[in-house]
PDB file of C-alpha atoms in Angstrom:
ATOM      1  CA  MET A 237     -25.083 -31.021  23.754  1.00 42.00           C
ATOM      2  CA  THR A 238     -21.764 -32.403  24.425  1.00 47.00           C
ATOM      3  CA  ALA A 239     -19.764 -30.064  22.619  1.00 60.00           C
ATOM      4  CA  VAL A 240     -19.816 -25.791  21.949  1.00 70.00           C
ATOM      5  CA  PRO A 241     -22.450 -25.382  19.426  1.00 78.00           C
ATOM      6  CA  SER A 242     -21.392 -24.463  15.797  1.00 82.00           C
ATOM      7  CA  PRO A 243     -22.196 -20.798  14.670  1.00 83.00           C
ATOM      8  CA  ARG A 244     -25.711 -22.001  12.993  1.00 82.00           C
ATOM      9  CA  GLN A 245     -26.769 -23.638  16.274  1.00 85.00           C
ATOM     10  CA  ALA A 246     -25.569 -21.147  18.673  1.00 89.00           C
ATOM     11  CA  LEU A 247     -27.670 -18.394  16.775  1.00 89.00           C
ATOM     12  CA  GLU A 248     -30.784 -20.585  17.130  1.00 88.00           C
ATOM     13  CA  ASP A 249     -29.848 -21.042  20.778  1.00 93.00           C
ATOM     14  CA  ILE A 250     -29.462 -16.967  21.297  1.00 94.00           C
ATOM     15  CA  ALA A 251     -32.689 -16.946  19.323  1.00 92.00           C
ATOM     16  CA  LEU A 252     -34.153 -19.095  21.827  1.00 94.00           C
ATOM     17  CA  CYS A 253     -33.631 -17.649  24.552  1.00 95.00           C
ATOM     18  CA  LEU A 254     -34.712 -14.695  23.464  1.00 95.00           C
ATOM     19  CA  VAL A 255     -38.063 -16.222  22.860  1.00 93.00           C
ATOM     20  CA  PHE A 256     -38.199 -17.981  26.252  1.00 94.00           C
ATOM     21  CA  PHE A 257     -36.817 -15.498  28.408  1.00 96.00           C
ATOM     22  CA  THR A 258     -37.794 -11.903  26.972  1.00 96.00           C
ATOM     23  CA  ARG A 259     -41.421 -10.884  24.961  1.00 94.00           C
ATOM     24  CA  LEU A 260     -39.556  -9.240  22.812  1.00 92.00           C
ATOM     25  CA  PRO A 261     -41.048  -9.108  18.745  1.00 88.00           C
ATOM     26  CA  LEU A 262     -38.948 -11.096  17.946  1.00 85.00           C
ATOM     27  CA  PRO A 263     -39.888 -13.657  14.248  1.00 81.00           C
ATOM     28  CA  VAL A 264     -40.955 -16.462  14.660  1.00 74.00           C
ATOM     29  CA  PHE A 265     -38.065 -19.358  14.531  1.00 74.00           C
ATOM     30  CA  ASP A 266     -37.924 -23.564  13.984  1.00 73.00           C
ATOM     31  CA  PHE A 267     -37.005 -24.591  17.057  1.00 75.00           C
ATOM     32  CA  ARG A 268     -37.113 -28.427  16.624  1.00 73.00           C
ATOM     33  CA  ASP A 269     -33.455 -29.633  16.269  1.00 75.00           C
ATOM     34  CA  ARG A 270     -32.820 -27.564  19.858  1.00 83.00           C
ATOM     35  CA  SER A 271     -33.986 -27.479  23.142  1.00 89.00           C
ATOM     36  CA  LEU A 272     -33.847 -24.884  26.045  1.00 92.00           C
ATOM     37  CA  ALA A 273     -31.623 -26.887  27.871  1.00 93.00           C
ATOM     38  CA  SER A 274     -29.054 -27.086  25.056  1.00 93.00           C
ATOM     39  CA  ALA A 275     -29.495 -23.449  24.664  1.00 95.00           C
ATOM     40  CA  ILE A 276     -29.531 -22.116  28.008  1.00 96.00           C
ATOM     41  CA  TRP A 277     -26.171 -21.117  27.885  1.00 97.00           C
ATOM     42  CA  ALA A 278     -27.592 -17.586  25.877  1.00 97.00           C
ATOM     43  CA  ALA A 279     -28.923 -17.125  29.033  1.00 98.00           C
ATOM     44  CA  PRO A 280     -26.685 -14.343  29.483  1.00 98.00           C
ATOM     45  CA  ILE A 281     -26.897 -12.859  26.074  1.00 98.00           C
ATOM     46  CA  THR A 282     -29.963 -12.325  26.893  1.00 97.00           C
ATOM     47  CA  GLY A 283     -29.303 -10.497  29.873  1.00 98.00           C
ATOM     48  CA  LEU A 284     -27.210  -8.181  27.588  1.00 98.00           C
ATOM     49  CA  ALA A 285     -30.405  -7.880  25.235  1.00 98.00           C
ATOM     50  CA  VAL A 286     -32.147  -5.970  28.226  1.00 98.00           C
ATOM     51  CA  ALA A 287     -29.495  -4.242  29.819  1.00 98.00           C
ATOM     52  CA  LEU A 288     -28.843  -2.450  27.123  1.00 98.00           C
ATOM     53  CA  ILE A 289     -33.112  -1.341  27.124  1.00 98.00           C
ATOM     54  CA  GLY A 290     -32.496  -0.875  30.274  1.00 98.00           C
ATOM     55  CA  ALA A 291     -30.078   1.813  29.339  1.00 98.00           C
ATOM     56  CA  VAL A 292     -31.366   3.285  26.630  1.00 98.00           C
ATOM     57  CA  ILE A 293     -34.229   4.080  28.494  1.00 98.00           C
ATOM     58  CA  TYR A 294     -31.987   5.935  31.128  1.00 98.00           C
ATOM     59  CA  ALA A 295     -30.273   7.689  28.657  1.00 98.00           C
ATOM     60  CA  VAL A 296     -33.294   9.297  27.248  1.00 98.00           C
ATOM     61  CA  GLY A 297     -35.166  10.157  30.173  1.00 97.00           C
ATOM     62  CA  THR A 298     -31.829  11.822  31.607  1.00 97.00           C
ATOM     63  CA  LYS A 299     -31.476  13.558  28.213  1.00 97.00           C
ATOM     64  CA  LEU A 300     -35.058  15.406  28.452  1.00 97.00           C
ATOM     65  CA  GLY A 301     -34.065  16.266  31.745  1.00 96.00           C
ATOM     66  CA  LEU A 302     -35.299  13.525  34.077  1.00 97.00           C
ATOM     67  CA  ALA A 303     -33.909  13.185  37.231  1.00 96.00           C
ATOM     68  CA  GLY A 304     -31.843  10.246  38.720  1.00 96.00           C
ATOM     69  CA  GLY A 305     -34.838   8.896  40.525  1.00 97.00           C
ATOM     70  CA  PRO A 306     -37.627   9.006  38.170  1.00 98.00           C
ATOM     71  CA  ALA A 307     -34.958   8.020  35.044  1.00 98.00           C
ATOM     72  CA  ALA A 308     -34.082   4.704  36.670  1.00 98.00           C
ATOM     73  CA  ALA A 309     -37.802   3.805  37.789  1.00 98.00           C
ATOM     74  CA  LEU A 310     -38.567   4.077  34.020  1.00 98.00           C
ATOM     75  CA  ALA A 311     -35.336   2.155  32.896  1.00 98.00           C
ATOM     76  CA  LEU A 312     -36.200  -0.834  35.854  1.00 98.00           C
ATOM     77  CA  ALA A 313     -39.343  -0.468  34.344  1.00 98.00           C
ATOM     78  CA  SER A 314     -38.263  -1.424  30.615  1.00 98.00           C
ATOM     79  CA  THR A 315     -36.623  -4.482  31.891  1.00 98.00           C
ATOM     80  CA  LEU A 316     -39.686  -5.671  33.921  1.00 98.00           C
ATOM     81  CA  LEU A 317     -41.863  -5.362  29.998  1.00 98.00           C
ATOM     82  CA  ALA A 318     -38.717  -6.617  28.077  1.00 98.00           C
ATOM     83  CA  THR A 319     -39.263  -9.950  30.142  1.00 97.00           C
ATOM     84  CA  GLY A 320     -42.355  -9.769  31.040  1.00 97.00           C
ATOM     85  CA  CYS A 321     -41.910 -10.274  34.565  1.00 97.00           C
ATOM     86  CA  LEU A 322     -40.736 -14.211  34.326  1.00 96.00           C
ATOM     87  CA  HIS A 323     -38.257 -14.417  37.212  1.00 97.00           C
ATOM     88  CA  GLU A 324     -40.150 -11.949  38.930  1.00 98.00           C
ATOM     89  CA  ASP A 325     -43.131 -14.079  39.776  1.00 97.00           C
ATOM     90  CA  GLY A 326     -40.801 -17.196  40.052  1.00 97.00           C
ATOM     91  CA  LEU A 327     -39.187 -14.922  43.019  1.00 98.00           C
ATOM     92  CA  SER A 328     -42.501 -14.665  44.594  1.00 98.00           C
ATOM     93  CA  ASP A 329     -43.960 -17.856  43.999  1.00 97.00           C
ATOM     94  CA  VAL A 330     -40.890 -19.228  45.996  1.00 98.00           C
ATOM     95  CA  ALA A 331     -41.212 -16.957  48.284  1.00 98.00           C
ATOM     96  CA  ASP A 332     -44.800 -17.535  48.903  1.00 98.00           C
ATOM     97  CA  GLY A 333     -44.317 -21.415  48.336  1.00 97.00           C
ATOM     98  CA  PHE A 334     -41.320 -21.327  50.522  1.00 97.00           C
ATOM     99  CA  GLY A 335     -42.353 -19.389  54.002  1.00 96.00           C
ATOM    100  CA  GLY A 336     -46.057 -20.542  53.435  1.00 93.00           C
ATOM    101  CA  GLY A 337     -45.615 -24.487  52.712  1.00 92.00           C
ATOM    102  CA  ARG A 338     -45.315 -27.007  55.533  1.00 92.00           C
ATOM    103  CA  THR A 339     -44.556 -30.223  53.774  1.00 96.00           C
ATOM    104  CA  ARG A 340     -42.429 -29.960  50.252  1.00 96.00           C
ATOM    105  CA  GLU A 341     -45.927 -31.388  48.697  1.00 96.00           C
ATOM    106  CA  LYS A 342     -47.645 -28.111  50.162  1.00 97.00           C
ATOM    107  CA  LYS A 343     -44.859 -25.589  48.469  1.00 97.00           C
ATOM    108  CA  LEU A 344     -45.132 -26.892  45.327  1.00 97.00           C
ATOM    109  CA  GLU A 345     -49.021 -26.436  45.442  1.00 96.00           C
ATOM    110  CA  ILE A 346     -48.647 -23.164  46.269  1.00 96.00           C
ATOM    111  CA  MET A 347     -45.910 -22.818  43.807  1.00 96.00           C
ATOM    112  CA  ARG A 348     -48.037 -23.394  41.253  1.00 94.00           C
ATOM    113  CA  ASP A 349     -50.565 -21.575  42.670  1.00 93.00           C
ATOM    114  CA  SER A 350     -50.599 -18.335  40.126  1.00 88.00           C
ATOM    115  CA  ARG A 351     -52.585 -15.995  43.632  1.00 93.00           C
ATOM    116  CA  ILE A 352     -49.529 -14.009  45.488  1.00 95.00           C
ATOM    117  CA  GLY A 353     -49.534 -14.211  49.303  1.00 95.00           C
ATOM    118  CA  ALA A 354     -47.836 -12.048  51.997  1.00 96.00           C
ATOM    119  CA  TYR A 355     -44.202 -13.696  51.267  1.00 97.00           C
ATOM    120  CA  GLY A 356     -44.508 -13.243  47.725  1.00 97.00           C
ATOM    121  CA  ALA A 357     -45.265  -9.630  47.685  1.00 97.00           C
ATOM    122  CA  CYS A 358     -43.024  -8.415  50.195  1.00 97.00           C
ATOM    123  CA  ALA A 359     -40.413  -9.937  47.936  1.00 98.00           C
ATOM    124  CA  LEU A 360     -41.258  -8.682  45.009  1.00 97.00           C
ATOM    125  CA  GLY A 361     -41.174  -5.512  46.753  1.00 97.00           C
ATOM    126  CA  LEU A 362     -38.101  -5.085  48.121  1.00 98.00           C
ATOM    127  CA  SER A 363     -36.310  -6.811  44.719  1.00 98.00           C
ATOM    128  CA  LEU A 364     -38.415  -3.495  43.339  1.00 98.00           C
ATOM    129  CA  LEU A 365     -36.897  -1.301  45.871  1.00 98.00           C
ATOM    130  CA  ILE A 366     -32.946  -2.981  46.008  1.00 98.00           C
ATOM    131  CA  ARG A 367     -32.342  -2.204  42.162  1.00 98.00           C
ATOM    132  CA  TRP A 368     -34.222   1.095  42.350  1.00 98.00           C
ATOM    133  CA  SER A 369     -32.320   2.315  44.960  1.00 98.00           C
ATOM    134  CA  VAL A 370     -29.137   1.330  43.773  1.00 98.00           C
ATOM    135  CA  LEU A 371     -29.915   2.209  39.980  1.00 98.00           C
ATOM    136  CA  SER A 372     -31.219   5.730  40.950  1.00 97.00           C
ATOM    137  CA  GLU A 373     -27.690   6.696  42.976  1.00 96.00           C
ATOM    138  CA  PHE A 374     -25.708   6.285  39.552  1.00 97.00           C
ATOM    139  CA  ALA A 375     -24.161   9.540  38.731  1.00 93.00           C
ATOM    140  CA  THR A 376     -23.874   8.820  34.775  1.00 96.00           C
ATOM    141  CA  SER A 377     -25.596   7.009  32.211  1.00 97.00           C
ATOM    142  CA  ALA A 378     -21.989   4.928  31.368  1.00 97.00           C
ATOM    143  CA  GLN A 379     -22.297   4.126  35.118  1.00 98.00           C
ATOM    144  CA  LEU A 380     -25.651   2.582  34.675  1.00 98.00           C
ATOM    145  CA  LEU A 381     -25.015   0.590  31.454  1.00 98.00           C
ATOM    146  CA  PHE A 382     -22.106  -0.778  33.904  1.00 98.00           C
ATOM    147  CA  ALA A 383     -24.043  -2.222  36.458  1.00 98.00           C
ATOM    148  CA  LEU A 384     -27.273  -3.223  34.467  1.00 98.00           C
ATOM    149  CA  VAL A 385     -24.214  -5.474  31.462  1.00 98.00           C
ATOM    150  CA  ALA A 386     -23.382  -6.534  34.884  1.00 98.00           C
ATOM    151  CA  ALA A 387     -26.254  -7.500  36.738  1.00 98.00           C
ATOM    152  CA  HIS A 388     -28.477  -9.283  33.899  1.00 98.00           C
ATOM    153  CA  ALA A 389     -26.222 -10.977  32.061  1.00 98.00           C
ATOM    154  CA  GLY A 390     -24.156 -12.240  34.689  1.00 98.00           C
ATOM    155  CA  SER A 391     -27.063 -13.535  36.948  1.00 98.00           C
ATOM    156  CA  ARG A 392     -28.552 -15.717  33.820  1.00 98.00           C
ATOM    157  CA  GLY A 393     -24.828 -16.939  33.350  1.00 98.00           C
ATOM    158  CA  LEU A 394     -25.826 -19.075  36.884  1.00 98.00           C
ATOM    159  CA  LEU A 395     -28.848 -20.456  35.650  1.00 98.00           C
ATOM    160  CA  GLY A 396     -27.992 -23.541  33.270  1.00 97.00           C
ATOM    161  CA  ALA A 397     -25.305 -24.791  36.704  1.00 97.00           C
ATOM    162  CA  PHE A 398     -28.132 -24.450  39.001  1.00 98.00           C
ATOM    163  CA  MET A 399     -30.387 -26.868  36.409  1.00 96.00           C
ATOM    164  CA  HIS A 400     -27.270 -28.975  35.929  1.00 96.00           C
ATOM    165  CA  LEU A 401     -26.500 -29.781  39.184  1.00 97.00           C
ATOM    166  CA  LEU A 402     -29.986 -29.877  40.837  1.00 96.00           C
ATOM    167  CA  PRO A 403     -32.831 -32.791  39.857  1.00 95.00           C
ATOM    168  CA  PRO A 404     -36.783 -31.445  38.615  1.00 94.00           C
ATOM    169  CA  ALA A 405     -38.804 -31.492  41.953  1.00 94.00           C
ATOM    170  CA  ARG A 406     -41.376 -32.340  39.994  1.00 84.00           C
ATOM    171  CA  ASP A 407     -42.094 -34.993  36.883  1.00 82.00           C
ATOM    172  CA  ASP A 408     -43.909 -31.331  35.204  1.00 76.00           C
ATOM    173  CA  GLY A 409     -43.432 -27.488  34.755  1.00 62.00           C
ATOM    174  CA  LEU A 410     -41.378 -25.699  32.757  1.00 64.00           C
ATOM    175  CA  SER A 411     -37.931 -27.096  33.789  1.00 60.00           C
ATOM    176  CA  ALA A 412     -38.388 -30.796  33.737  1.00 60.00           C
ATOM    177  CA  GLY A 413     -39.678 -29.876  29.918  1.00 58.00           C
ATOM    178  CA  ALA A 414     -36.580 -27.885  29.038  1.00 65.00           C
ATOM    179  CA  GLY A 415     -34.411 -31.071  29.208  1.00 75.00           C
ATOM    180  CA  ALA A 416     -31.157 -32.393  31.205  1.00 89.00           C
ATOM    181  CA  VAL A 417     -28.576 -29.479  30.877  1.00 95.00           C
ATOM    182  CA  SER A 418     -25.125 -30.470  30.491  1.00 95.00           C
ATOM    183  CA  ALA A 419     -21.718 -29.937  32.052  1.00 96.00           C
ATOM    184  CA  GLU A 420     -20.655 -28.311  29.219  1.00 96.00           C
ATOM    185  CA  THR A 421     -23.731 -26.171  28.063  1.00 96.00           C
ATOM    186  CA  ALA A 422     -23.657 -24.832  31.623  1.00 97.00           C
ATOM    187  CA  VAL A 423     -19.651 -23.822  31.875  1.00 97.00           C
ATOM    188  CA  LEU A 424     -20.264 -22.355  28.667  1.00 97.00           C
ATOM    189  CA  GLY A 425     -22.941 -20.789  30.253  1.00 97.00           C
ATOM    190  CA  GLY A 426     -21.454 -19.887  33.518  1.00 98.00           C
ATOM    191  CA  ALA A 427     -18.082 -18.012  31.370  1.00 98.00           C
ATOM    192  CA  LEU A 428     -20.372 -15.423  29.657  1.00 98.00           C
ATOM    193  CA  GLY A 429     -21.576 -14.219  32.898  1.00 98.00           C
ATOM    194  CA  ALA A 430     -18.725 -14.217  34.595  1.00 98.00           C
ATOM    195  CA  LEU A 431     -17.077 -11.709  31.336  1.00 98.00           C
ATOM    196  CA  ALA A 432     -19.752  -9.877  31.981  1.00 98.00           C
ATOM    197  CA  LEU A 433     -18.835  -9.069  35.403  1.00 98.00           C
ATOM    198  CA  LEU A 434     -16.031  -7.732  34.419  1.00 98.00           C
ATOM    199  CA  ALA A 435     -17.928  -4.670  33.879  1.00 98.00           C
ATOM    200  CA  LEU A 436     -17.738  -3.852  37.434  1.00 98.00           C
ATOM    201  CA  GLY A 437     -13.815  -3.359  36.857  1.00 97.00           C
ATOM    202  CA  LEU A 438     -11.342  -6.365  38.246  1.00 97.00           C
ATOM    203  CA  GLY A 439     -11.744  -5.822  42.025  1.00 97.00           C
ATOM    204  CA  GLY A 440     -15.638  -5.280  41.954  1.00 98.00           C
ATOM    205  CA  ALA A 441     -16.038  -8.896  39.527  1.00 98.00           C
ATOM    206  CA  VAL A 442     -13.328 -10.910  41.700  1.00 98.00           C
ATOM    207  CA  VAL A 443     -16.274  -9.959  44.667  1.00 98.00           C
ATOM    208  CA  ALA A 444     -18.808 -10.390  42.706  1.00 98.00           C
ATOM    209  CA  LEU A 445     -18.245 -14.278  41.482  1.00 98.00           C
ATOM    210  CA  ILE A 446     -17.163 -14.527  45.116  1.00 98.00           C
ATOM    211  CA  LEU A 447     -20.832 -13.931  46.920  1.00 98.00           C
ATOM    212  CA  LEU A 448     -22.245 -14.959  43.588  1.00 98.00           C
ATOM    213  CA  GLY A 449     -20.901 -17.885  44.419  1.00 98.00           C
ATOM    214  CA  LEU A 450     -21.640 -18.415  47.724  1.00 98.00           C
ATOM    215  CA  LEU A 451     -25.528 -17.287  47.026  1.00 98.00           C
ATOM    216  CA  PHE A 452     -25.532 -20.117  44.982  1.00 98.00           C
ATOM    217  CA  ALA A 453     -24.147 -22.764  47.434  1.00 98.00           C
ATOM    218  CA  ALA A 454     -26.425 -21.251  49.850  1.00 98.00           C
ATOM    219  CA  PHE A 455     -29.338 -21.144  47.723  1.00 98.00           C
ATOM    220  CA  ARG A 456     -29.112 -24.736  46.298  1.00 98.00           C
ATOM    221  CA  ALA A 457     -29.221 -26.574  49.415  1.00 98.00           C
ATOM    222  CA  LEU A 458     -32.175 -24.152  50.309  1.00 98.00           C
ATOM    223  CA  CYS A 459     -33.968 -25.882  47.613  1.00 98.00           C
ATOM    224  CA  LEU A 460     -32.642 -29.589  48.307  1.00 98.00           C
ATOM    225  CA  ASN A 461     -33.731 -28.739  51.303  1.00 97.00           C
ATOM    226  CA  GLN A 462     -36.923 -27.862  50.768  1.00 97.00           C
ATOM    227  CA  ILE A 463     -38.501 -29.464  47.428  1.00 97.00           C
ATOM    228  CA  GLY A 464     -35.510 -32.177  47.107  1.00 97.00           C
ATOM    229  CA  GLY A 465     -34.688 -30.325  43.713  1.00 97.00           C
ATOM    230  CA  GLN A 466     -35.178 -27.281  41.210  1.00 96.00           C
ATOM    231  CA  THR A 467     -38.545 -25.921  39.442  1.00 96.00           C
ATOM    232  CA  GLY A 468     -38.796 -23.352  36.680  1.00 94.00           C
ATOM    233  CA  ASP A 469     -39.596 -20.651  39.687  1.00 97.00           C
ATOM    234  CA  THR A 470     -36.722 -21.047  41.516  1.00 98.00           C
ATOM    235  CA  VAL A 471     -34.659 -20.873  38.721  1.00 97.00           C
ATOM    236  CA  GLY A 472     -36.640 -17.208  37.842  1.00 97.00           C
ATOM    237  CA  ALA A 473     -35.595 -16.452  41.838  1.00 98.00           C
ATOM    238  CA  LEU A 474     -32.126 -17.314  41.541  1.00 98.00           C
ATOM    239  CA  GLN A 475     -31.812 -15.457  38.941  1.00 98.00           C
ATOM    240  CA  GLN A 476     -33.212 -12.416  41.169  1.00 98.00           C
ATOM    241  CA  LEU A 477     -31.111 -13.240  43.714  1.00 98.00           C
ATOM    242  CA  GLY A 478     -27.967 -12.993  41.542  1.00 98.00           C
ATOM    243  CA  GLU A 479     -29.320  -9.688  39.751  1.00 98.00           C
ATOM    244  CA  ILE A 480     -29.643  -7.841  43.598  1.00 98.00           C
ATOM    245  CA  THR A 481     -25.977  -8.868  44.318  1.00 98.00           C
ATOM    246  CA  ILE A 482     -24.138  -7.945  41.259  1.00 98.00           C
ATOM    247  CA  LEU A 483     -26.092  -4.654  41.703  1.00 98.00           C
ATOM    248  CA  LEU A 484     -25.045  -4.466  45.704  1.00 98.00           C
ATOM    249  CA  VAL A 485     -21.439  -4.783  44.273  1.00 98.00           C
ATOM    250  CA  ALA A 486     -22.261  -2.283  41.633  1.00 98.00           C
ATOM    251  CA  SER A 487     -23.400   0.280  44.005  1.00 97.00           C
ATOM    252  CA  VAL A 488     -19.647   0.183  45.615  1.00 97.00           C
ATOM    253  CA  SER A 489     -17.141  -0.180  42.725  1.00 96.00           C
ATOM    254  CA  LEU A 490     -18.854   1.627  40.083  1.00 95.00           C
ATOM    255  CA  SER A 491     -19.787   4.764  42.400  1.00 80.00           C
TER     256      SER A 491
END
């Protein structure tokens, strides 16, 4: 894609991202004219849908008398169900591969293994603990909604730029099969993600942008050093790290 998509293409891209990044029951679409690389700008919109699901579950839970902790756990669980733990799987695979492999080839081999090791289990446990602990501290459903929108949409705004700036580490796999992401697509997705951060307020959005920039640069350098590029797993891990970063900012800016 070399230009902003037409309205028809935009709708197709949104649908493609929803189909790829979530397990929501959707109609059957014909995506032969579009690719994930061209549609990745719409990933923040997918994040918005996931955030709304979590916020609705939290609101219903608290309305029924649940305390903040259990309601937050249900909200988090609903987002995991909505995405099929796609990005969580990437985080655990990257933790196992980067932590347990000594060579580039061994790291990639471990990341492809469906079994989870100690590094992956610890990474998942910490991710869930941090996210739940932040969500459980919000006093109102509105605060939680703003935090989820910023975290899920904002973190997914990083994905296009990450795929654009790093070469695939493998010749096969999800990332290689997605195709090359253009600069225009990466910028559009990043702009939508940045816009979502305004849910944290202007000050919170600025802090989140700075921290996400630092995270992006550090994780990009790590991936280049460890495996020479990016894979679908590293894209998922970046989303998880971005989501956690934004939620930590939200715990300060929305409290």
